[in-house]
Amino acid sequence: MTPARLRRARAALAALAACLLPLAAPPVASAAPGTAAPAVRAGADGPPPLTDGFGLTQVGAATGSATDFVVTVTTAQVAGPHTIRILLPADYAAQPDRRYPVLYFLHGASDNPSDPALAYPALTAAQSMITVIPDGGLRGWYTDWLDQNTAAGAQNWETFHLQQVLPFVDANLRTRTDRAHRAVGGLSMGGFGALHYAQDRPDLFGQVLTMSGANDLSADEMIIRGAVVATLTNVGAVLCGPSDGRPCAMDFGPTVSSDAIFGTPYPVFNADWRWNAADPVARAARLADTGIAVYTGNGNNSPADMEFWAEGTAKRLKQRLDALGLPYRFVDYGDGTGWGADCHGGHTAGCWAQDLVDYVPRLEAAFAAAP
């Protein structure tokens, strides 16, 4: 490819990603201006007390209730403070001798566990498992970045989650610590993260869920690569209008290079080999002996809806799993007809809420059946 053609390809990719970017992240619910969740006393009237460790230091008091609360931590692995939302079963305090399986639920781009909307009803209604929703950054992409010297500072998200948050949770809460009783799932950016973690550490996770995920990072899915690059280079920030006091969903923090996470995304002389190496479809064989669930809509067959492209990655993952002979649950709810009152087939929280209504009882049953 000539330099001129390469420049044109980069410009086209950035422009297309900018058009798709607003659809790549779930809407953010926030408290009314000037209000905040109340701090609560740890113990009987609030969250159980948690002890620092594994490189995590808590900042301030937990906020929320005894069964739905947020802690804020700092770590040398990722710049800045980070929130972790924890959902406990209703009987957690009343059953001091009982241990519970855990779902690690990974959010999408431009979101944060401090957003109460991430405590989806199906998750809060779960009776027999703990859910942990760790901060994945506005565009952390659930991996340790190749370039740690950007304006964003340290960005070792995988190390933060798997070597710090996970043992911190196990040390502080009554969890089942074997892989058969631990799952990882996520939506959009978090769908990629769930597959990535389950593939990197099959010893940790016995179940994996991807909802509307970035399931394919190969050169066959350059639109998905473009969406990732757009979060790094902030190409959509120019579309941010006047602020109402809330952060713009298209501003992902300090602008960094398109090469910051996996090196160059452009498929020229195999320069993009790190993207290919991280591609969940290419690594699907690592999910052998793991329970797999894949959910997607079709974006009403509109390329202007990110779900249209997510469906393509879900189908590519399905094809690969079929070729490998691996079992899985695959749900394509198309335009959302019959899939909950608030799902219309798009890349939206209304569809993800219904995904979880379908998935959580199945997960709890799998946990219960595990030895």
XYZ file of N, CA and C in Angstrom, residues 206-336:
393
model
N -15.156 -20.256 34.600
C -15.809 -21.418 34.005
C -16.963 -21.061 33.093
N -17.392 -19.795 33.105
C -18.497 -19.332 32.276
C -18.125 -17.968 31.693
N -18.552 -17.722 30.433
C -18.294 -16.419 29.811
C -19.534 -15.978 29.048
N -19.816 -14.678 29.135
C -20.965 -14.067 28.481
C -20.517 -12.844 27.696
N -20.935 -12.727 26.440
C -20.718 -11.508 25.667
C -22.046 -11.039 25.097
N -22.396 -9.786 25.392
C -23.639 -9.186 24.912
C -23.277 -8.005 24.009
N -23.673 -8.091 22.745
C -23.383 -7.012 21.786
C -21.895 -6.677 21.806
N -21.068 -7.690 21.923
C -19.648 -7.489 22.161
C -18.834 -7.190 20.917
N -17.665 -6.609 21.164
C -16.653 -6.456 20.114
C -15.916 -7.786 20.038
N -16.580 -8.776 19.445
C -16.114 -10.159 19.507
C -15.035 -10.497 18.497
N -14.772 -9.607 17.550
C -13.825 -9.888 16.469
C -12.970 -8.645 16.221
N -11.679 -8.763 16.448
C -10.754 -7.644 16.214
C -9.913 -7.849 14.968
N -10.240 -8.870 14.173
C -9.430 -9.165 12.998
C -9.611 -8.102 11.926
N -8.801 -8.180 10.894
C -8.896 -7.246 9.769
C -10.199 -7.427 9.005
N -10.913 -8.529 9.250
C -12.222 -8.727 8.625
C -13.280 -7.817 9.245
N -12.978 -7.248 10.399
C -13.924 -6.379 11.095
C -13.268 -5.020 11.359
N -12.910 -4.323 10.280
C -12.234 -3.039 10.436
C -13.131 -1.972 11.057
N -14.455 -2.136 10.950
C -15.356 -1.198 11.610
C -15.174 -1.272 13.123
N -15.030 -2.489 13.641
C -14.816 -2.643 15.082
C -13.478 -2.048 15.473
N -12.464 -2.301 14.686
C -11.179 -1.659 14.964
C -11.332 -0.140 14.951
N -12.099 0.347 13.982
C -12.305 1.790 13.894
C -12.961 2.354 15.133
N -13.917 1.616 15.701
C -14.578 2.066 16.917
C -13.591 2.117 18.083
N -12.701 1.117 18.171
C -11.674 1.123 19.213
C -10.751 2.333 19.030
N -10.293 2.519 17.806
C -9.394 3.642 17.520
C -10.071 4.973 17.841
N -11.368 5.075 17.540
C -12.086 6.319 17.804
C -12.088 6.664 19.285
N -12.170 5.645 20.158
C -12.133 5.929 21.590
C -10.759 6.409 22.030
N -9.722 5.980 21.341
C -8.363 6.390 21.697
C -8.053 7.797 21.211
N -8.460 8.088 19.989
C -8.082 9.357 19.356
C -9.117 10.447 19.554
N -10.251 10.095 20.196
C -11.293 11.081 20.509
C -11.825 11.790 19.273
N -11.942 11.096 18.156
C -12.404 11.747 16.939
C -13.843 12.225 17.056
N -14.619 11.628 17.959
C -16.008 12.047 18.102
C -16.203 13.228 19.025
N -15.147 13.653 19.740
C -15.298 14.738 20.703
C -15.738 16.040 20.050
N -15.417 16.215 18.761
C -15.810 17.445 18.069
C -17.327 17.533 17.937
N -18.016 16.413 18.120
C -19.475 16.395 18.008
C -20.157 16.702 19.330
N -19.380 16.863 20.409
C -19.964 17.165 21.709
C -20.580 18.565 21.694
N -21.817 18.663 22.125
C -22.493 19.948 22.177
C -22.260 20.633 23.509
N -23.018 21.695 23.776
C -22.894 22.397 25.057
C -23.161 21.444 26.217
N -22.374 21.566 27.261
C -22.486 20.654 28.392
C -23.621 21.070 29.320
N -24.338 20.079 29.867
C -25.352 20.336 30.883
C -24.821 19.977 32.267
N -23.507 19.925 32.369
C -22.872 19.552 33.621
C -22.438 18.114 33.674
N -22.824 17.320 32.667
C -22.429 15.916 32.608
C -21.320 15.754 31.582
N -20.454 14.771 31.754
C -19.394 14.558 30.762
C -19.979 14.103 29.433
N -19.349 14.500 28.359
C -19.788 14.091 27.025
C -19.413 12.625 26.814
N -20.366 11.833 26.333
C -20.133 10.400 26.144
C -19.143 10.116 25.031
N -18.806 11.136 24.232
C -17.861 10.945 23.134
C -16.467 11.471 23.469
N -16.278 11.912 24.705
C -14.962 12.348 25.167
C -14.428 11.271 26.100
N -13.385 10.588 25.660
C -12.877 9.430 26.387
C -11.631 9.731 27.207
N -11.390 10.996 27.485
C -10.222 11.349 28.267
C -9.088 11.821 27.391
N -7.873 11.844 27.920
C -6.733 12.343 27.145
C -6.586 11.606 25.810
N -6.395 12.371 24.755
C -6.207 11.775 23.435
C -4.865 11.041 23.379
N -4.908 9.823 22.862
C -3.694 9.022 22.728
C -3.613 8.499 21.294
N -2.514 7.863 20.986
C -2.286 7.338 19.645
C -3.193 6.154 19.343
N -3.511 5.977 18.075
C -4.274 4.791 17.650
C -3.515 3.504 17.932
N -2.209 3.618 18.175
C -1.370 2.439 18.403
C -1.208 2.105 19.882
N -1.882 2.845 20.773
C -1.572 2.763 22.200
C -1.838 1.396 22.807
N -2.893 0.705 22.364
C -3.253 -0.556 23.026
C -2.583 -1.759 22.381
N -2.813 -1.944 21.078
C -2.334 -3.138 20.384
C -1.355 -2.811 19.259
N -0.768 -1.628 19.265
C 0.075 -1.250 18.136
C -0.780 -0.797 16.965
N -0.187 -0.666 15.812
C -0.915 -0.146 14.662
C -2.106 -1.029 14.289
N -3.272 -0.429 14.023
C -4.432 -1.222 13.623
C -4.504 -1.479 12.127
N -3.555 -0.947 11.371
C -3.647 -1.005 9.916
C -2.960 -2.266 9.379
N -3.691 -3.067 8.586
C -3.175 -4.369 8.126
C -2.212 -4.231 6.954
N -1.030 -3.730 7.243
C -0.011 -3.530 6.225
C 1.208 -4.367 6.604
N 1.548 -5.365 5.769
C 2.709 -6.229 6.023
C 2.679 -6.831 7.425
N 1.481 -7.217 7.877
C 1.291 -7.867 9.174
C 1.697 -6.979 10.349
N 1.709 -5.656 10.134
C 2.055 -4.736 11.224
C 1.015 -4.775 12.336
N -0.188 -5.243 12.010
C -1.276 -5.297 12.994
C -1.340 -6.637 13.718
N -0.246 -7.326 13.828
C -0.270 -8.686 14.355
C -0.786 -8.747 15.791
N -0.589 -7.686 16.585
C -1.068 -7.721 17.972
C -2.593 -7.692 18.030
N -3.233 -6.979 17.116
C -4.686 -6.997 17.037
C -5.168 -8.407 16.695
N -4.516 -9.034 15.748
C -4.896 -10.389 15.359
C -4.674 -11.374 16.499
N -3.603 -11.162 17.251
C -3.301 -12.059 18.361
C -4.324 -11.925 19.488
N -4.951 -10.751 19.608
C -5.951 -10.527 20.652
C -7.373 -10.817 20.186
N -7.554 -11.157 18.926
C -8.876 -11.368 18.348
C -9.580 -12.547 19.027
N -10.732 -12.321 19.680
C -11.412 -13.428 20.364
C -11.844 -14.558 19.444
N -12.218 -14.267 18.210
C -12.621 -15.333 17.296
C -11.443 -16.260 17.012
N -10.272 -15.665 16.755
C -9.086 -16.471 16.478
C -8.687 -17.327 17.678
N -9.037 -16.895 18.871
C -8.635 -17.591 20.099
C -9.761 -18.428 20.692
N -10.803 -18.681 19.921
C -11.990 -19.348 20.460
C -11.694 -20.725 21.039
N -10.680 -21.405 20.537
C -10.356 -22.742 21.053
C -9.989 -22.709 22.528
N -9.572 -21.556 23.027
C -9.222 -21.442 24.436
C -10.451 -21.462 25.341
N -11.647 -21.478 24.737
C -12.874 -21.533 25.530
C -13.397 -22.960 25.695
N -12.614 -23.937 25.286
C -12.994 -25.328 25.529
C -13.190 -25.534 27.026
N -14.236 -26.274 27.381
C -14.571 -26.544 28.782
C -15.062 -25.303 29.516
N -15.481 -24.281 28.775
C -16.057 -23.074 29.359
C -17.484 -22.923 28.845
N -18.419 -22.603 29.735
C -19.777 -22.316 29.305
C -19.803 -20.978 28.573
N -20.370 -20.945 27.382
C -20.323 -19.769 26.515
C -21.733 -19.299 26.198
N -21.972 -17.994 26.323
C -23.252 -17.405 25.941
C -22.991 -16.148 25.125
N -23.696 -16.015 24.002
C -23.526 -14.896 23.071
C -24.903 -14.316 22.765
N -25.070 -13.009 22.984
C -26.332 -12.332 22.698
C -26.072 -11.166 21.749
N -26.995 -10.971 20.801
C -26.862 -9.861 19.860
C -28.216 -9.518 19.267
N -28.365 -8.270 18.828
C -29.478 -7.855 17.989
C -28.959 -7.619 16.592
N -29.785 -7.008 15.729
C -29.320 -6.755 14.362
C -29.277 -5.278 13.995
N -29.570 -4.392 14.981
C -29.521 -2.971 14.678
C -30.527 -2.556 13.632
N -31.610 -3.346 13.511
C -32.617 -3.085 12.481
C -31.999 -3.039 11.091
N -30.944 -3.840 10.918
C -30.250 -3.948 9.632
C -29.735 -2.608 9.116
N -29.456 -1.706 10.042
C -28.939 -0.385 9.667
C -27.465 -0.269 10.026
N -26.580 -0.035 9.040
C -25.157 0.143 9.344
C -24.876 1.348 10.244
N -25.869 2.235 10.406
C -25.684 3.383 11.292
C -25.837 3.013 12.762
N -26.268 1.795 13.049
C -26.416 1.317 14.425
C -25.276 0.355 14.720
N -24.558 0.615 15.796
C -23.409 -0.225 16.138
C -23.792 -1.688 16.284
N -25.059 -1.961 16.633
C -25.468 -3.347 16.819
C -25.434 -4.132 15.512
N -25.617 -3.448 14.394
C -25.494 -4.093 13.084
C -24.126 -4.749 12.951
N -23.092 -4.035 13.374
C -21.721 -4.550 13.283
C -21.434 -5.559 14.388
N -22.024 -5.352 15.569
C -21.862 -6.326 16.649
C -22.443 -7.677 16.248
N -23.575 -7.656 15.535
C -24.167 -8.911 15.079
C -23.200 -9.664 14.169
N -22.506 -8.926 13.308
C -21.532 -9.573 12.428
C -20.441 -10.272 13.204
N -19.957 -9.640 14.276
C -18.900 -10.270 15.073
C -19.450 -11.469 15.837
N -20.708 -11.389 16.280
C -21.315 -12.513 16.993
C -21.456 -13.719 16.066
N -21.852 -13.460 14.833
C -22.001 -14.556 13.875
C -20.654 -15.173 13.520
N -19.617 -14.351 13.435
C -18.284 -14.888 13.154
C -17.801 -15.753 14.318
N -18.096 -15.319 15.540
C -17.739 -16.126 16.705
C -18.510 -17.443 16.682
N -19.795 -17.389 16.370
C -20.605 -18.606 16.291
C -20.036 -19.578 15.260
N -19.672 -19.064 14.102
C -19.115 -19.921 13.060
C -17.843 -20.615 13.533
N -17.020 -19.874 14.250
C -15.766 -20.457 14.750
C -16.045 -21.512 15.820
N -16.983 -21.237 16.706
C -17.329 -22.220 17.732
C -17.899 -23.490 17.109
N -18.713 -23.306 16.065
C -19.241 -24.476 15.350
C -18.115 -25.296 14.729
N -17.162 -24.605 14.111
C -16.046 -25.309 13.474
C -15.229 -26.093 14.492
N -15.164 -25.572 15.706
C -14.404 -26.234 16.764
C -15.220 -27.299 17.491
N -16.525 -27.318 17.230
C -17.388 -28.285 17.900
C -17.636 -27.954 19.360
N -17.543 -26.677 19.727
C -17.754 -26.273 21.115
C -19.215 -25.903 21.343
N -19.800 -26.320 22.468
C -21.193 -25.958 22.767
C -21.291 -24.514 23.230
N -22.453 -23.900 23.042
C -22.660 -22.505 23.426
C -24.153 -22.209 23.388
N -24.539 -21.082 23.975
C -25.890 -20.541 23.814
C -25.765 -19.280 22.969
N -26.512 -19.229 21.872
C -26.473 -18.092 20.955
C -27.884 -17.552 20.790
N -28.059 -16.260 21.092
C -29.359 -15.618 20.952
C -29.202 -14.387 20.070
N -29.867 -14.398 18.917
C -29.940 -13.226 18.055
C -31.403 -12.782 18.044
N -31.702 -11.712 18.773
C -33.085 -11.259 18.906
C -33.481 -10.262 17.821
N -32.650 -10.132 16.805
C -33.007 -9.349 15.631
C -33.386 -7.929 15.958
N -34.618 -7.540 15.591
C -35.074 -6.168 15.842
C -35.668 -5.995 17.228
N -35.545 -7.003 18.064
C -36.012 -6.906 19.451
C -37.444 -7.323 19.667
